[in-house]
XYZ file of C-alpha atoms in Angstrom:
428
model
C 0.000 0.000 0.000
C 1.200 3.603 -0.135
C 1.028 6.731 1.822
C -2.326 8.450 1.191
C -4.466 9.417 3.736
C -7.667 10.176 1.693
C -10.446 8.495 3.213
C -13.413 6.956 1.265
C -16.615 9.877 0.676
C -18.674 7.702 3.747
C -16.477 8.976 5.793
C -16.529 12.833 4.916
C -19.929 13.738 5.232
C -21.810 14.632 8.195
C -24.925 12.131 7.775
C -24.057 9.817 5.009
C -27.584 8.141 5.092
C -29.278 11.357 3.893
C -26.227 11.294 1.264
C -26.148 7.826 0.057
C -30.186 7.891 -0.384
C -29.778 11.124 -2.542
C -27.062 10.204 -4.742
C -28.688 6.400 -5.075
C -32.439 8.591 -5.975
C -30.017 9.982 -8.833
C -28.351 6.917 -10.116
C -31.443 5.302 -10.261
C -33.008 7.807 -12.289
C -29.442 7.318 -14.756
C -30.150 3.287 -15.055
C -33.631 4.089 -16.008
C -32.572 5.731 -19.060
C -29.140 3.713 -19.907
C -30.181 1.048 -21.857
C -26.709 -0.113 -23.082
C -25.491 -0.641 -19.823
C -28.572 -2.655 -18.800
C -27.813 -4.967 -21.867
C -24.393 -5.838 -20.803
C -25.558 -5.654 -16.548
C -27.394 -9.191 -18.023
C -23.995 -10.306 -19.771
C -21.803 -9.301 -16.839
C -23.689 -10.570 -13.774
C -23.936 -13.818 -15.696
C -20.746 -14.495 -16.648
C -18.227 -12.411 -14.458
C -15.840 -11.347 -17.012
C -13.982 -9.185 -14.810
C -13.584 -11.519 -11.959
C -10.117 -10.813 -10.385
C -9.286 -7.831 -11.605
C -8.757 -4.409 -9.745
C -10.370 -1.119 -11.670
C -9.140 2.204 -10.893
C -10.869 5.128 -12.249
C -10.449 8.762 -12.231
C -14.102 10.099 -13.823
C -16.567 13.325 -13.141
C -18.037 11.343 -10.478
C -21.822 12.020 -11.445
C -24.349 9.629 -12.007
C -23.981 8.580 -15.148
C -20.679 7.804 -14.030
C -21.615 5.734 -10.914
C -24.348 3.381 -13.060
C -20.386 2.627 -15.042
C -18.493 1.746 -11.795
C -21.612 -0.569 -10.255
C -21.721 -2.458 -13.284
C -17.862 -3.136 -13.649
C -18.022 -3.893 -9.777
C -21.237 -6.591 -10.846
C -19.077 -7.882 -13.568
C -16.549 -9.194 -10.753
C -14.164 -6.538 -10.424
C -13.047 -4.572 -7.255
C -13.422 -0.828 -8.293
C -11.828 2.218 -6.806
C -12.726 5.547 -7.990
C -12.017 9.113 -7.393
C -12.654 12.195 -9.393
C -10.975 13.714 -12.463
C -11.755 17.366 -11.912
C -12.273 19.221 -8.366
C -15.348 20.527 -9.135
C -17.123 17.683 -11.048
C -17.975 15.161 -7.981
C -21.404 14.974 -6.695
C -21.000 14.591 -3.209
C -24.024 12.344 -2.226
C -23.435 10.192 -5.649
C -20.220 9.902 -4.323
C -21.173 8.143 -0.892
C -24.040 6.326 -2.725
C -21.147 4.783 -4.627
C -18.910 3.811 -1.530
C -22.036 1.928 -0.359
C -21.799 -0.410 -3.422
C -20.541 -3.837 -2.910
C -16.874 -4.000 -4.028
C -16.676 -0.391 -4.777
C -14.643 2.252 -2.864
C -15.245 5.859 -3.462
C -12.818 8.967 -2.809
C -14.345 11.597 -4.736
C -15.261 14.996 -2.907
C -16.231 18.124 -4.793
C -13.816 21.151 -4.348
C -10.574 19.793 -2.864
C -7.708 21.647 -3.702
C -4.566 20.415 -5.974
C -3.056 18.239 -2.922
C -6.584 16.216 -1.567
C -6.924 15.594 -5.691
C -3.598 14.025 -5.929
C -3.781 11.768 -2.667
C -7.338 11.113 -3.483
C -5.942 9.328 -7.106
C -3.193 8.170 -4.806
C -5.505 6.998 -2.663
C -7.337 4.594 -5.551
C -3.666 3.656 -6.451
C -3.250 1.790 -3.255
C -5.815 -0.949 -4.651
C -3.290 -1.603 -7.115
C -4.940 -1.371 -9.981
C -5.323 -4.407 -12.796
C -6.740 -2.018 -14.951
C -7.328 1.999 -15.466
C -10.399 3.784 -16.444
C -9.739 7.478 -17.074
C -11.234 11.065 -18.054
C -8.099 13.302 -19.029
C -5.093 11.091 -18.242
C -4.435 12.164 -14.744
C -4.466 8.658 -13.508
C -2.098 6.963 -15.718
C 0.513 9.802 -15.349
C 0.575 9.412 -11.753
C 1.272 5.808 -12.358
C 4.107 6.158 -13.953
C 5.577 9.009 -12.555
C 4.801 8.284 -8.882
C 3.564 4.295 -8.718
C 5.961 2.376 -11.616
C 5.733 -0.539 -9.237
C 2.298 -0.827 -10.260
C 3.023 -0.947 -14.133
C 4.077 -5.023 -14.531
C 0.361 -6.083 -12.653
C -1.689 -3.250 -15.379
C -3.089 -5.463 -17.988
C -4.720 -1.912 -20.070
C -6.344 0.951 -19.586
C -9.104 3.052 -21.351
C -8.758 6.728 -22.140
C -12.610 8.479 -22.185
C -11.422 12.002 -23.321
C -9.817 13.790 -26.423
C -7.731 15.760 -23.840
C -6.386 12.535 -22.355
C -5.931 10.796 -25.962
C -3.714 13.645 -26.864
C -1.399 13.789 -23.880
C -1.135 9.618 -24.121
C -0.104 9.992 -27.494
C 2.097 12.406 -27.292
C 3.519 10.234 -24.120
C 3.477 7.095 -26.296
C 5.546 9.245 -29.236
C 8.220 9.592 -26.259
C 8.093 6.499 -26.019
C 7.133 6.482 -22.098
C 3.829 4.714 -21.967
C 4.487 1.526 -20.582
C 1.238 -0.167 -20.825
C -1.355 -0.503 -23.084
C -4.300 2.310 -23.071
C -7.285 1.937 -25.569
C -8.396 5.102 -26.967
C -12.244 5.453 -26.419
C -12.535 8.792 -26.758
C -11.729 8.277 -30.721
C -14.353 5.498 -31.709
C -16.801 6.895 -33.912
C -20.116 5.337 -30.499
C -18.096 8.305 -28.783
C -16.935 10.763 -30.704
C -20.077 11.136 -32.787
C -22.441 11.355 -29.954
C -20.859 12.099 -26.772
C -18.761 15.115 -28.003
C -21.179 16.734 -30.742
C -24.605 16.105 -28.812
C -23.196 15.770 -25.826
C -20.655 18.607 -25.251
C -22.737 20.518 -27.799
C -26.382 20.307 -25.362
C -24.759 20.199 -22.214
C -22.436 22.880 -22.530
C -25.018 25.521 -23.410
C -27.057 24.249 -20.955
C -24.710 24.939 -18.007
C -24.160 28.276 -19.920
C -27.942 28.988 -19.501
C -28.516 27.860 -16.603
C -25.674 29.693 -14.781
C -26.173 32.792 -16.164
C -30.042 32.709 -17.168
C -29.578 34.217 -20.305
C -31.135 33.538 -23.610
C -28.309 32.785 -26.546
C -31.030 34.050 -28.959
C -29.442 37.286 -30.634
C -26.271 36.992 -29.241
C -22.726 36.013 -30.798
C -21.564 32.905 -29.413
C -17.725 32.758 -30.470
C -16.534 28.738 -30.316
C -12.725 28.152 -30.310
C -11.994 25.194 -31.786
C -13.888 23.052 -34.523
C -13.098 19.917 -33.577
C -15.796 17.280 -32.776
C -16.733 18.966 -29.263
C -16.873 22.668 -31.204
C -18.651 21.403 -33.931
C -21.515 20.589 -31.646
C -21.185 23.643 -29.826
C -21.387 25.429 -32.795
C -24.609 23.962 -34.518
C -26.462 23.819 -31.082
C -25.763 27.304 -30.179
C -26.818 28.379 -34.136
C -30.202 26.228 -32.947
C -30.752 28.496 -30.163
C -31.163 31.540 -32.674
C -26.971 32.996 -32.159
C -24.855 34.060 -34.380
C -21.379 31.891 -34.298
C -18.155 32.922 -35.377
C -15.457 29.989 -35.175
C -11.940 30.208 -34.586
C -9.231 28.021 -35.351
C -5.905 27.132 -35.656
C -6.178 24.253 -38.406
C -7.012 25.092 -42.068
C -9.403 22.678 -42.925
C -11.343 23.152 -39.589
C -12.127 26.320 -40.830
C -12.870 25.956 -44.064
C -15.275 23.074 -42.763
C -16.680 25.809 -40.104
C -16.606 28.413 -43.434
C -18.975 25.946 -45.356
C -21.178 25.262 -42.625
C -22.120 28.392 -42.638
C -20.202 29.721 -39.843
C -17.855 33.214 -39.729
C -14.472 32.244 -39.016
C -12.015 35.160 -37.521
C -8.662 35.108 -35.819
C -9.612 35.507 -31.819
C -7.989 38.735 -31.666
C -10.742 40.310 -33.902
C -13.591 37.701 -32.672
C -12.953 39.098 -29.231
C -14.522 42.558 -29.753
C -17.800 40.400 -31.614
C -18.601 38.507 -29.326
C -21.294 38.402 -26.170
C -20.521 34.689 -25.472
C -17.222 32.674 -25.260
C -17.047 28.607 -25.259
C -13.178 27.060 -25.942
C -13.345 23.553 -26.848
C -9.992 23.137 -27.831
C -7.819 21.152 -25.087
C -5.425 23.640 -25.775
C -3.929 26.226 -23.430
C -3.902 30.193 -23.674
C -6.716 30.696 -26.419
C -7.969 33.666 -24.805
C -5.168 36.183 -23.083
C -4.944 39.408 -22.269
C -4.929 40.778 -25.678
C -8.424 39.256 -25.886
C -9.507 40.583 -22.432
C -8.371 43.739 -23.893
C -11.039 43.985 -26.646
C -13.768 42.525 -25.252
C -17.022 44.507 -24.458
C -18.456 45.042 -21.111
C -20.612 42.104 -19.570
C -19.301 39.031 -21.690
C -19.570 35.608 -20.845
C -16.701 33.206 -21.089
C -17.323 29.625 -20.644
C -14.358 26.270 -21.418
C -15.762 23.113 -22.168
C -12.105 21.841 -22.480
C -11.145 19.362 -20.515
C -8.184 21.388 -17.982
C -8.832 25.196 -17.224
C -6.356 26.619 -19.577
C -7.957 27.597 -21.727
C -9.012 31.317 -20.667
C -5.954 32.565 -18.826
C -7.437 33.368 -15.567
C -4.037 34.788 -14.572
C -3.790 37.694 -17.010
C -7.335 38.373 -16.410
C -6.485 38.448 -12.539
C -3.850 40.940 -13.416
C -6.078 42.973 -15.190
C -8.530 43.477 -13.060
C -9.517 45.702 -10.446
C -11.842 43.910 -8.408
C -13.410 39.946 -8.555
C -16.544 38.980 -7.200
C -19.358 36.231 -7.030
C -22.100 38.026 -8.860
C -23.887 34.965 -9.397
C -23.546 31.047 -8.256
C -21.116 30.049 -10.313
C -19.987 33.297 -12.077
C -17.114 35.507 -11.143
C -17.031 38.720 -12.450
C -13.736 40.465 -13.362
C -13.958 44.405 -13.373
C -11.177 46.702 -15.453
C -10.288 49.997 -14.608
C -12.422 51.212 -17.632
C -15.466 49.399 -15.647
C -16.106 46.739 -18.017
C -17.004 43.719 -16.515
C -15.784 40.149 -18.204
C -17.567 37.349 -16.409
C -16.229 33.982 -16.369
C -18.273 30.414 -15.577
C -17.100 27.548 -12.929
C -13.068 29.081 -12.690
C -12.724 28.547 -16.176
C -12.992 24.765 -15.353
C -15.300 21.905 -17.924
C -18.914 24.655 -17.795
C -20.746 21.004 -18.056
C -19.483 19.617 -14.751
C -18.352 22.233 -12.481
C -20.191 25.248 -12.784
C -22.822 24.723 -9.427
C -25.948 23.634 -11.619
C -23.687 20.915 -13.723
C -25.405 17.418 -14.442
C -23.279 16.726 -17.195
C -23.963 15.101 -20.627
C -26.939 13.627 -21.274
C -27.998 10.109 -19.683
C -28.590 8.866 -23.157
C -25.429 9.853 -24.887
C -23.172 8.963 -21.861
C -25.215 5.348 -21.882
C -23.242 5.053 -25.158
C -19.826 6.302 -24.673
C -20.002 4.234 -21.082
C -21.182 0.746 -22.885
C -17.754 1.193 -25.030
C -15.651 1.965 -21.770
C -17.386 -1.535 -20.698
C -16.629 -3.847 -23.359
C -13.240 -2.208 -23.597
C -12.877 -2.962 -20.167
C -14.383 -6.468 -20.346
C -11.744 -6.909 -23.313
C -8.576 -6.471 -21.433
C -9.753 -8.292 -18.610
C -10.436 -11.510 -20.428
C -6.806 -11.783 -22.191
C -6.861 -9.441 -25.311
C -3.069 -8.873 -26.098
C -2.149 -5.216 -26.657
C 1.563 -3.914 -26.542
C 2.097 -0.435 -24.464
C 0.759 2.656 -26.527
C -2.019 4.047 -27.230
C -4.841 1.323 -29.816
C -8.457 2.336 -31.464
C -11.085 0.824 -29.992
C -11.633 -2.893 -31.982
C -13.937 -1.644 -34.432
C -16.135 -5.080 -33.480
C -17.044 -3.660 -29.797
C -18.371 -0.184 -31.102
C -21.128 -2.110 -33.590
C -21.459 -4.510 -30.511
C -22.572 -1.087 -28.613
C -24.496 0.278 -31.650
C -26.219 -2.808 -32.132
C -27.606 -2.754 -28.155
C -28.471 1.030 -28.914
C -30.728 0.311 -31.827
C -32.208 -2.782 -30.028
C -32.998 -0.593 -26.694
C -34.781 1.961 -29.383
C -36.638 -0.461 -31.401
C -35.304 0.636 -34.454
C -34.695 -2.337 -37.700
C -31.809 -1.249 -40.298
C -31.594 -3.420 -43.518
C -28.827 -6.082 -44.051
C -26.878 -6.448 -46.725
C -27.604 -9.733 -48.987
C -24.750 -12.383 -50.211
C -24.632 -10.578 -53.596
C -24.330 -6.937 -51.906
C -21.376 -7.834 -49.589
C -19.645 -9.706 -52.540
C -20.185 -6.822 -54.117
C -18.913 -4.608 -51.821
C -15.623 -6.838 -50.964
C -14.554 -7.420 -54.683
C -12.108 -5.565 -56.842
C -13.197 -7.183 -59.742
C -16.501 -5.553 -60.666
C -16.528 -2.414 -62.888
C -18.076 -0.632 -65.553
């Protein structure tokens, strides 16, 4: 074992009956709605595929989240789990959680850098047989901190584009030592989770924080990756106007022919009334931005790490920072304008104060691929260390459930269609 002293969320609160009931009223309502995990709850009761093994997860420790860990820990394994941002836990789902047969939790909502490192520390000391995790923070620590652990890690599974990037970059170096399969990149997730999901919840948390309408307004989205793209055409829904930035060529020219303006920040900063970044990028909005903006802006990051809007500079610049709202801090110039930014800069769809998160539905989906990703390492798949799509085999698998849950019938393709299809031969 090593040296944390975190202590699982029972143990934190004050009356952890009142807790647990809460956060279990909340997963409940989750299962209800998540029929891909029900599907493989059947398979995984009956035939124990993770039996033996030792799951450590660092995830936004929601709901959605918890109906994952209960049905890896009904599968067989022993699952520890703490959070993967300090503002994304749900406190009661987090002791509704510990109270789950072979499941420890050590999630708590606002710790500061130090309690979030000895809390992943903390799910470290189970010695892990596999990891499960949102961003990457988990596997790091493993090999900078717990290499001991590395020979008994059979795999891991990466949920986020932020973490994919980092663990390939860390595979390029050539210092991943264990296998890691990239979930975040399979079209079950990337299609639905970060377009729908980041897209909806995102501007949610935006409107429910603030209480504004988006109708009218400029939303400016950095970044036109899969996670802007959704913020983009949701936002454009809501009646805004959206201006896209980028970095990448063809992202904009994509953005350009969907319709969207595309600017430099520098000169989207004086257009715009609302800010999302969505680029897992740091520094995309600095002082020079703060600089131009106009008085009473919104900025929001539905990135995965809060550098996006450098809070620094802004701190600099301003005269004066206060709570004007749950959730919103309001930065004040010497000029008077006011530049309000949502939940620290942090993910707007977890940690802002009203945060639920994606939707049930679309985390059902990205959570059944984290399961039979999961259920493939544990039962003997052989991967070498770096970073592997998701076997294109397990995201129809999860597709397949999907369409089952919602009744719908797709068309097959006959003997002389797939012959068809599989040839070279057939021409003109």
């Amino acid at each position: 074992m090593g040296e944390s002293t975190a202590r699982p969320a029972t143990e934190r609160v004050a009356d952890p009956e009142s807790a647990r009931a809460e956060g279990r009223r909340k997963m409940d309502w989750a299962r209800e709605h998540m029929p891909i995990l029900a599907a493989l709850r059947e398979e995984f009761v009956a035939t124990q595929p993770l039996a033996g093994e030792t799951v450590g997860m660092a995830m936004h420790v929601e709901a959605k989240t918890a109906v994952l860990a209960e049905l890896l820990a009904e599968g067989g394994a022993e699952v520890a789990i703490t959070g993967c941002n300090p503002l994304s836990t749900h406190d009661d789902v987090s002791v509704a959680l510990d109270a789950v047969d072979g499941v420890t939790s050590y999630a708590e909502r606002g710790v500061d850098d130090d309690a979030y490192y000895d809390a992943i520390d903390a799910v470290l000391d189970h010695e892990p047989t596999i990891t499960v995790d949102d961003g990457g923070d988990l596997v790091f620590r493993v090999h900078e901190r717990r290499p001991e652990l590395i020979e008994g890690i059979v795999g891991g599974t990466e949920e986020t584009t932020t973490g994919v990037h980092r663990l390939r970059a860390m595979a390029d170096d050539g210092a991943l030592e264990y296998p890691v399969v990239a979930v975040n990149d399979t079209p079950m997730k990337r299609l639905f989770d970060n377009v729908h999901g980041t897209g909806e919840s995102s501007l949610a948390n935006v409107a429910m924080t603030t209480n504004l309408s988006f109708a009218g307004k400029t939303v400016v989205v950095a970044g036109f990756g899969n996670c802007g793209r959704g913020v983009a055409r949701k936002a454009s829904g809501q009646n805004a106007k959206v201006v896209v930035c980028e970095v990448d060529s063809r992202r904009a020219l994509e953005a350009h022919m969907e319709g969207y303006e595309v600017l430099p920040m520098r000169e989207a900063a004086s257009e715009g009334d609302v800010f999302v970044t969505t680029t897992g990028n740091r520094d995309v909005i600095t002082r020079e931005h703060f600089e131009r903006m106009d008085d009473g802006v919104v900025l929001a990051n539905a990135g995965h790490f809060d550098v996006e809007i450098n809070l620094d500079h802004l701190g600099e610049m301003a005269e004066d920072v206060r709570e004007v709202r749950d959730g919103v801090e309001a930065y004040e110039l010497p000029d008077g304008r006011r530049i309000n930014v949502l939940a620290e800069g942090r993910l707007v769809n977890l940690a802002s104060p009203v945060a639920l998160g994606h939707p049930v539905e679309v985390m059902d989906q990205s959570f059944g691929v984290q399961a039979v990703c999961v259920r493939e390492l544990a039962t003997g798949a052989d991967y070498d260390p770096g970073v592997h799509d998701v076997p294109d085999r397990l995201d129809r698998e999860v597709a397949d459930v999907k369409l089952d849950a919602e009744d719908i019938a797709i068309d097959d393709l006959s003997e002389d269609q797939r012959e068809y299809m599989e040839s070279w031969r057939h021409g003109t």
